[in-house]
């Protein structure tokens, strides 16, 4: 009819079954999902934090390490996965503060939620949060104190304090002084230019107590699978020559499909002898090289084991790749893929080798290595789960000590730096006009979640403690900036004077990563979920047999 607009057919853009959700409701949904993830790890923060038991296909894991929990949770919500990513990023970059970064990101989102519900555009909030983050990081750098010791003993004490602060919230906190010495000794043995974490090994032996753990000044690994002649081999050497191999030293049986045709049965023995001659030639070449210890990535069979035993040579086959690499670096040896023309230069050496009984296991110990600095921590404990968590705790402490050696700037812990940065941001917010004042104020309030959660996890009245902290931090910085939560008494304490320290890098990285994660989630206004591609019918192929020449897929026009 004249005067009526033409009706256009609807445009179908996305595949049938695609799920789309957008707008404010979608943003609120993403924030709620992230807050649900935060609520899972919230109670693990601090010295009085609780542990989580995660039961998966790989078995049960008991931990309060944020990165470990986030990894095992198997989060499927696409927005909430961002929190998993920043937790793993913090773990890789700094090694500690993984729970902190997740809690901060969740609290920033919680602070933004009321504004989103009131109709504020997310871009305004993102802009203000980024500004607040820049200010917070610069304030953290101002608060940081460089604690470079004047002599070696003083530096060691400073590193011990950082290690103990890291282990305060871990399962091994009861023995933190003992393990602080172990950790500082282990990191101190590394090359100060690289501080390569791969040169610190950790071996776990069930049985005994935590204090039965010890540090090996060199490489240690569990005795490998061995054959009968092994017990006749010498188990200790001084200044031995070490040959490292990546070849098999055992008789190889013929393939099932191998075929040998002989015109004279007497020749069969010569074929068998040739095979034995090959293996004997290899074994003799190892002995002729002057090596007293032969390690191989692959198997050393019963013939090789007995051959070496008769010549007072120690051998071990099927040595783990990482252990062989550490022995190579520590002793100066080079892994060989052939035993022909062995050069004495490829042999490694160390001051002492011995095989020692540790609990129910026997360990091979290479000590006094001069080519590269390395150390191995042998952990003891009552159960496998306990030792696994102790290993994760020591990993965090080792990372913290490494960071403190590279960058000696520290901040007072126990929520003290969070409260001081929060107070500075509040003061700044009052000096600016417009809505940004509200957003930066909300960001500042969100920073209080760290001391608040420390109180909640310790069973104290967080409102009462926070009021005391606010009163302290309202004083000039030189009088109150170092006051944080005292988890022992439920009051406040000068955490700097109490040696509750954390490297400045931990907090700076956590603030930056948490803000970026929150801004990323706030910038998402639509989620599109594509349907799973359907498998074609298992019927006849199109155009064949009973088919009519068309694909018989889902109903609809083609």
XYZ file of C-alpha atoms in Angstrom:
558
model
C 0.000 0.000 0.000
C 1.080 3.516 -0.707
C 2.452 5.421 2.277
C 3.520 2.316 4.232
C 7.250 1.562 4.703
C 8.683 -1.464 2.925
C 9.235 -4.495 5.164
C 12.815 -5.829 4.974
C 13.520 -9.469 5.831
C 15.486 -9.947 9.093
C 19.242 -10.235 8.678
C 20.623 -13.415 10.197
C 24.214 -12.668 11.189
C 25.227 -15.420 13.590
C 24.808 -19.170 13.389
C 21.611 -20.643 14.788
C 22.048 -21.447 18.478
C 24.535 -18.649 19.182
C 24.031 -17.255 22.687
C 24.508 -13.505 23.062
C 24.069 -11.415 26.168
C 25.009 -7.774 26.425
C 24.567 -4.516 28.235
C 24.610 -3.656 31.902
C 23.183 -7.012 32.989
C 26.078 -8.818 31.313
C 28.641 -6.576 33.018
C 27.040 -7.134 36.425
C 27.019 -10.899 35.738
C 30.768 -10.855 34.963
C 31.491 -8.901 38.154
C 29.439 -11.377 40.219
C 31.326 -14.319 38.682
C 34.670 -12.736 39.587
C 33.508 -12.000 43.116
C 32.495 -15.665 43.491
C 36.046 -16.711 42.562
C 37.493 -14.197 45.040
C 35.267 -15.557 47.809
C 36.873 -18.969 47.239
C 40.444 -17.804 47.967
C 39.610 -14.913 50.323
C 40.035 -16.966 53.510
C 43.553 -18.148 52.582
C 45.153 -14.702 53.011
C 47.648 -14.005 55.752
C 49.319 -15.820 58.651
C 45.994 -17.121 59.970
C 44.588 -18.043 56.558
C 42.792 -21.362 56.104
C 43.752 -24.084 53.608
C 41.675 -25.470 50.752
C 41.295 -29.139 49.868
C 40.790 -29.521 46.117
C 39.864 -32.993 44.907
C 40.400 -33.579 41.193
C 41.219 -36.403 38.798
C 44.883 -36.015 39.724
C 44.115 -36.566 43.416
C 43.557 -34.375 46.453
C 45.628 -31.224 46.978
C 45.755 -29.258 50.233
C 47.093 -25.731 49.761
C 46.674 -22.075 50.643
C 48.835 -20.832 47.768
C 46.652 -18.577 45.609
C 48.171 -19.584 42.246
C 47.911 -23.312 43.044
C 44.256 -23.024 44.088
C 43.313 -20.894 41.067
C 45.022 -23.358 38.737
C 43.218 -26.359 40.251
C 39.767 -24.720 40.385
C 39.312 -25.197 36.620
C 37.246 -22.016 36.234
C 35.032 -22.119 33.118
C 33.496 -18.630 33.240
C 35.342 -16.651 30.528
C 35.500 -13.374 32.509
C 36.506 -15.035 35.781
C 39.406 -16.765 33.981
C 41.074 -13.344 33.901
C 41.637 -13.646 37.660
C 43.290 -17.033 37.149
C 45.608 -15.449 34.577
C 46.726 -12.583 36.825
C 47.308 -15.001 39.704
C 49.597 -17.170 37.542
C 51.255 -14.045 36.147
C 52.027 -12.805 39.677
C 53.420 -16.225 40.551
C 55.708 -16.253 37.504
C 56.834 -12.630 37.835
C 57.298 -12.278 41.596
C 56.543 -15.668 43.159
C 54.357 -14.431 46.023
C 51.268 -12.266 46.523
C 49.069 -14.487 44.351
C 46.115 -14.374 46.755
C 46.584 -10.621 47.251
C 46.305 -9.835 43.553
C 43.065 -11.834 43.165
C 41.467 -10.256 46.252
C 42.426 -6.735 45.121
C 41.016 -7.263 41.607
C 37.763 -8.610 43.063
C 37.464 -5.694 45.487
C 38.042 -3.134 42.709
C 35.166 -4.752 40.802
C 33.006 -4.780 43.925
C 33.707 -1.042 44.339
C 32.710 -0.373 40.714
C 29.491 -2.423 40.831
C 27.214 0.209 42.492
C 28.265 2.822 39.916
C 27.519 0.434 37.035
C 24.076 -0.296 38.535
C 23.419 3.446 38.761
C 24.095 3.825 35.030
C 27.642 5.251 35.034
C 29.511 4.515 31.827
C 32.274 1.919 32.461
C 34.831 4.011 30.566
C 34.633 6.765 33.193
C 35.333 4.243 35.950
C 38.198 2.648 33.970
C 39.818 6.036 33.399
C 39.678 6.906 37.093
C 40.866 3.456 38.217
C 43.898 3.677 35.937
C 44.712 7.113 37.294
C 44.346 5.807 40.852
C 46.555 2.805 40.030
C 49.342 5.056 38.738
C 49.145 7.144 41.908
C 49.054 4.061 44.144
C 52.160 2.572 42.489
C 54.067 5.871 42.764
C 53.074 6.120 46.475
C 54.253 2.523 47.015
C 57.622 3.446 45.496
C 57.821 6.469 47.820
C 57.036 4.318 50.869
C 59.614 1.676 49.867
C 62.786 1.585 51.939
C 66.094 0.275 50.635
C 67.622 -2.089 53.161
C 71.033 -2.796 51.698
C 73.182 -4.169 54.494
C 76.663 -2.867 55.119
C 78.193 -6.316 55.555
C 77.400 -9.926 54.628
C 75.910 -10.827 58.020
C 73.517 -7.867 57.893
C 72.397 -8.696 54.347
C 71.733 -12.271 55.430
C 69.581 -11.105 58.339
C 67.526 -8.895 56.014
C 66.965 -11.780 53.593
C 65.961 -14.080 56.480
C 63.317 -11.579 57.591
C 61.842 -11.398 54.077
C 61.771 -15.218 53.870
C 60.070 -15.525 57.288
C 57.401 -12.972 56.309
C 56.650 -15.013 53.181
C 56.342 -18.237 55.215
C 54.189 -16.641 57.938
C 51.029 -17.599 56.068
C 52.207 -21.050 54.986
C 51.926 -24.541 56.367
C 55.596 -24.452 57.413
C 55.166 -21.284 59.520
C 55.937 -23.240 62.722
C 59.457 -23.895 61.419
C 59.898 -20.611 59.536
C 63.204 -19.754 61.254
C 64.722 -23.123 60.317
C 63.524 -22.900 56.699
C 64.487 -19.218 56.387
C 68.119 -20.307 56.897
C 67.714 -23.132 54.359
C 66.175 -20.797 51.764
C 68.757 -18.022 52.217
C 71.605 -20.571 52.060
C 70.156 -22.102 48.876
C 69.728 -18.762 47.070
C 73.112 -17.500 48.296
C 74.811 -20.453 46.587
C 73.486 -19.398 43.155
C 75.350 -17.279 40.653
C 74.546 -13.690 41.805
C 74.381 -12.453 38.197
C 71.571 -14.777 37.083
C 70.070 -16.307 40.284
C 68.754 -19.084 38.019
C 65.855 -20.793 39.816
C 66.473 -24.019 37.862
C 69.733 -24.449 39.777
C 67.807 -24.980 43.034
C 66.443 -28.520 43.159
C 63.813 -29.830 45.566
C 63.525 -33.500 46.454
C 60.803 -34.930 48.694
C 61.247 -37.903 51.032
C 58.297 -39.092 53.103
C 59.056 -39.783 56.756
C 60.673 -37.889 59.599
C 59.842 -34.335 60.633
C 60.276 -30.990 58.935
C 63.497 -30.354 60.853
C 64.998 -33.478 59.285
C 65.075 -31.571 55.983
C 68.537 -30.499 54.872
C 70.354 -28.565 52.179
C 72.888 -30.188 49.862
C 75.628 -27.909 48.561
C 75.443 -29.367 45.070
C 73.203 -31.852 43.249
C 71.239 -34.679 44.854
C 68.812 -37.122 43.263
C 67.143 -40.351 44.238
C 68.953 -43.607 43.396
C 67.785 -44.786 40.005
C 66.641 -48.277 39.017
C 69.629 -50.609 39.209
C 70.606 -54.170 38.312
C 72.257 -56.946 40.306
C 75.883 -55.835 40.080
C 75.085 -52.396 41.489
C 75.804 -53.300 45.124
C 79.386 -54.275 44.247
C 80.157 -50.766 42.955
C 81.964 -48.211 45.150
C 79.523 -45.690 46.693
C 81.844 -42.753 47.395
C 84.675 -40.912 45.628
C 86.807 -37.849 46.207
C 87.359 -35.608 43.159
C 85.861 -38.147 40.725
C 85.739 -37.811 36.935
C 82.106 -37.879 35.786
C 80.944 -39.042 32.343
C 77.440 -37.968 31.263
C 75.737 -39.918 28.480
C 72.518 -39.984 26.518
C 72.860 -43.501 25.086
C 71.733 -46.988 26.083
C 74.362 -49.334 27.448
C 72.558 -52.660 27.256
C 72.172 -55.554 24.836
C 69.589 -54.824 22.169
C 67.450 -57.795 21.192
C 66.661 -58.249 17.514
C 63.466 -56.809 16.135
C 60.557 -59.229 15.810
C 60.571 -58.857 12.048
C 64.365 -59.136 11.659
C 65.509 -61.977 9.442
C 69.019 -63.393 9.135
C 69.678 -66.043 6.471
C 72.676 -68.316 6.973
C 74.076 -70.988 4.708
C 76.179 -72.397 7.532
C 74.786 -72.868 11.105
C 78.299 -72.334 12.508
C 78.111 -68.673 11.485
C 75.255 -68.015 13.929
C 77.691 -67.755 16.833
C 79.669 -65.059 15.032
C 76.517 -62.923 14.764
C 75.838 -63.281 18.489
C 79.475 -62.493 19.282
C 79.347 -59.346 17.116
C 76.468 -57.996 19.224
C 78.374 -58.655 22.463
C 81.538 -57.114 21.034
C 79.653 -53.875 20.269
C 78.392 -53.441 23.832
C 81.780 -54.438 25.353
C 83.534 -51.923 23.111
C 81.194 -49.143 24.354
C 81.679 -50.103 27.997
C 85.456 -50.306 27.637
C 85.507 -46.859 25.995
C 83.721 -45.432 29.084
C 86.305 -47.003 31.404
C 89.259 -45.941 29.200
C 88.085 -42.319 29.375
C 89.147 -42.287 33.034
C 85.605 -41.749 34.348
C 84.853 -43.102 37.822
C 81.140 -42.202 37.623
C 78.966 -42.862 34.554
C 75.483 -41.314 34.417
C 73.120 -41.883 31.504
C 69.731 -40.453 30.541
C 68.876 -43.903 29.117
C 69.161 -47.400 30.560
C 72.387 -49.086 31.668
C 71.638 -52.811 31.650
C 72.771 -55.691 33.867
C 75.784 -56.433 31.672
C 77.004 -52.804 31.895
C 76.332 -52.622 35.644
C 78.436 -55.721 36.341
C 81.153 -54.594 33.914
C 81.516 -51.261 35.735
C 81.358 -52.931 39.160
C 84.305 -55.198 38.245
C 86.344 -52.081 37.403
C 85.352 -49.986 40.474
C 83.230 -47.572 38.460
C 79.875 -46.234 39.729
C 77.020 -46.050 37.187
C 73.391 -44.902 37.155
C 70.974 -45.197 34.244
C 67.613 -43.551 33.579
C 68.669 -40.332 35.357
C 65.943 -37.660 35.047
C 66.608 -35.015 32.403
C 66.569 -32.059 34.849
C 68.946 -33.854 37.247
C 71.363 -34.706 34.434
C 71.313 -31.087 33.230
C 72.038 -29.774 36.737
C 74.916 -32.255 37.170
C 76.297 -31.136 33.793
C 76.176 -27.448 34.731
C 77.489 -27.982 38.256
C 80.395 -30.301 37.375
C 81.333 -28.821 34.007
C 80.627 -32.073 32.166
C 79.060 -32.298 28.711
C 76.354 -34.813 27.843
C 77.622 -37.180 25.126
C 75.556 -39.081 22.542
C 78.448 -41.369 21.557
C 81.365 -43.008 23.365
C 83.715 -42.887 20.383
C 86.826 -40.714 20.812
C 85.889 -39.357 24.251
C 87.859 -36.190 25.052
C 88.894 -35.725 28.721
C 87.507 -32.178 28.471
C 83.915 -33.499 28.359
C 84.259 -35.105 31.803
C 82.946 -33.227 34.816
C 84.258 -33.274 38.374
C 83.200 -32.401 41.911
C 84.877 -32.431 45.324
C 82.905 -35.365 46.730
C 80.424 -38.000 45.598
C 78.579 -40.341 47.916
C 75.433 -42.408 48.154
C 73.558 -41.732 51.386
C 70.473 -43.214 53.010
C 67.693 -40.631 53.548
C 64.642 -42.132 55.237
C 63.557 -45.106 53.150
C 65.354 -43.782 50.053
C 68.959 -43.721 48.914
C 70.307 -40.525 47.368
C 73.289 -39.811 45.127
C 74.997 -36.614 46.317
C 77.451 -34.546 44.275
C 78.938 -31.864 46.538
C 81.646 -29.239 46.203
C 80.818 -28.405 42.586
C 82.883 -25.482 41.303
C 81.768 -24.984 37.697
C 78.308 -23.590 38.522
C 76.637 -22.729 41.807
C 73.732 -25.050 42.621
C 71.915 -26.398 45.676
C 69.323 -29.067 46.441
C 66.773 -28.957 49.272
C 65.786 -32.416 50.546
C 62.380 -32.050 52.220
C 61.141 -34.455 54.900
C 57.637 -34.701 56.326
C 54.973 -37.015 57.651
C 52.817 -37.338 54.540
C 53.041 -36.764 50.814
C 50.376 -34.010 50.812
C 52.187 -32.188 53.621
C 55.527 -32.285 51.788
C 53.890 -31.078 48.549
C 52.527 -28.011 50.335
C 55.877 -27.449 52.066
C 57.520 -27.442 48.621
C 55.074 -24.788 47.372
C 55.736 -22.702 50.497
C 59.497 -22.872 50.029
C 59.127 -21.978 46.347
C 57.405 -18.716 47.339
C 60.080 -17.967 49.942
C 62.894 -18.663 47.445
C 61.283 -16.322 44.900
C 60.948 -13.588 47.538
C 64.600 -13.896 48.607
C 65.687 -13.801 44.935
C 63.684 -10.611 44.413
C 65.069 -9.074 47.608
C 68.625 -9.821 46.444
C 67.990 -8.242 43.046
C 65.884 -5.356 44.343
C 66.373 -4.565 48.015
C 63.394 -2.171 48.328
C 60.872 -3.351 50.902
C 57.502 -2.209 52.273
C 56.025 -2.744 55.743
C 53.578 -5.671 55.550
C 50.456 -6.542 57.526
C 48.282 -4.151 55.492
C 50.339 -1.105 56.551
C 51.268 -0.028 53.017
C 47.687 -0.599 51.795
C 46.270 1.674 54.510
C 48.825 4.405 53.830
C 48.240 4.332 50.051
C 44.465 4.347 50.681
C 44.775 7.426 52.902
C 46.908 9.254 50.302
C 44.374 8.470 47.553
C 41.488 9.741 49.689
C 43.333 13.025 50.194
C 43.954 13.265 46.452
C 40.292 12.501 45.652
C 39.145 15.506 47.704
C 41.305 17.794 45.592
C 39.668 16.978 42.234
C 36.174 17.867 40.953
C 33.583 15.722 39.173
C 32.693 12.050 39.301
C 36.349 10.995 39.354
C 36.379 11.976 43.020
C 33.846 9.220 43.753
C 35.642 6.572 41.685
C 39.101 7.236 43.143
C 37.598 7.287 46.628
C 36.014 3.872 45.915
C 39.412 2.581 44.700
C 41.024 3.850 47.912
C 38.384 2.141 50.047
C 38.912 -1.106 48.122
C 42.588 -1.144 49.178
C 41.446 -1.576 52.787
C 40.346 -5.125 51.919
C 43.850 -6.494 52.678
C 44.015 -5.450 56.381
C 40.283 -6.183 56.737
C 40.714 -9.724 55.420
C 43.780 -10.303 57.604
C 41.622 -9.461 60.642
C 38.688 -11.613 59.495
C 40.947 -14.617 58.856
C 42.545 -14.248 62.290
C 39.121 -14.083 63.985
C 39.387 -10.439 65.123
C 36.898 -7.585 64.820
C 37.969 -6.007 61.533
C 35.927 -2.815 62.054
C 37.620 -2.103 65.371
C 41.142 -2.789 64.027
C 40.553 -0.730 60.867
C 39.384 2.247 62.932
C 42.615 2.049 64.937
C 44.628 1.828 61.702
C 42.829 4.813 60.157
C 43.599 6.832 63.293
C 47.300 5.882 63.077
C 47.568 6.602 59.362
C 45.886 10.005 59.804
C 49.071 11.059 61.618
C 52.062 12.412 59.658
C 53.723 9.577 57.630
C 56.826 9.444 59.823
C 54.621 8.599 62.835
C 51.933 6.259 61.499
C 52.757 5.013 57.973
C 54.213 1.708 59.183
C 51.285 0.543 61.325
C 49.548 -2.648 60.259
C 47.503 -5.503 61.689
C 48.949 -7.458 64.605
C 47.559 -10.971 64.005
C 48.812 -12.157 67.388
C 46.937 -9.700 69.632
C 44.167 -8.327 67.411
C 45.528 -4.807 67.620
C 47.875 -2.670 65.552
C 51.676 -2.753 65.459
C 54.584 -1.062 63.687
C 55.161 -3.843 61.157
C 58.444 -2.375 59.936
C 59.891 -2.520 63.441
C 58.421 -6.024 63.858
C 60.210 -7.167 60.685
C 56.999 -8.008 58.816
C 58.402 -7.008 55.438
C 57.494 -7.666 51.834
C 59.501 -6.699 48.728
C 58.119 -3.544 47.120
C 57.972 -5.389 43.803
C 55.275 -7.739 45.177
C 52.890 -4.868 45.972
C 53.701 -2.812 42.867
C 53.103 -5.800 40.591
C 49.907 -6.751 42.456
C 48.427 -3.238 42.202
C 49.184 -2.987 38.486
C 47.936 -6.481 37.600
C 44.768 -6.246 39.738
C 43.804 -2.858 38.254
C 44.402 -4.066 34.691
C 42.264 -7.157 35.310
C 39.436 -5.087 36.814
C 39.550 -2.595 33.910
C 39.554 -5.430 31.376
C 36.419 -6.977 32.892
C 34.716 -3.568 33.138
C 35.379 -2.989 29.432
C 33.414 -6.095 28.357
C 29.787 -5.313 27.522
C 28.833 -8.365 25.466
C 29.542 -12.075 25.546
C 28.994 -14.174 22.440
C 28.986 -17.934 22.846
C 29.174 -19.900 19.644
C 27.288 -23.209 19.481
C 29.386 -26.345 19.360
C 29.889 -27.514 15.799
C 27.595 -30.472 15.244
C 28.876 -33.763 13.961
C 27.403 -34.764 10.562
C 24.905 -37.611 10.510
C 26.482 -41.032 10.224
C 24.287 -41.760 7.214
C 25.225 -42.275 3.591
C 27.423 -39.670 1.933
C 25.552 -36.983 -0.046
C 24.901 -38.028 -3.624
C 25.549 -41.724 -2.989
C 23.302 -44.704 -2.448
C 20.009 -43.605 -0.974
C 21.092 -39.972 -0.630
C 19.339 -37.386 -2.769
C 22.364 -35.341 -3.534
C 21.885 -32.909 -0.623
C 23.510 -32.755 2.769
C 21.083 -33.917 5.494
C 22.186 -31.532 8.233
C 20.026 -29.421 10.537
C 16.603 -28.350 9.348
C 16.441 -25.071 7.552
C 16.970 -23.538 4.170
C 20.270 -23.845 2.375
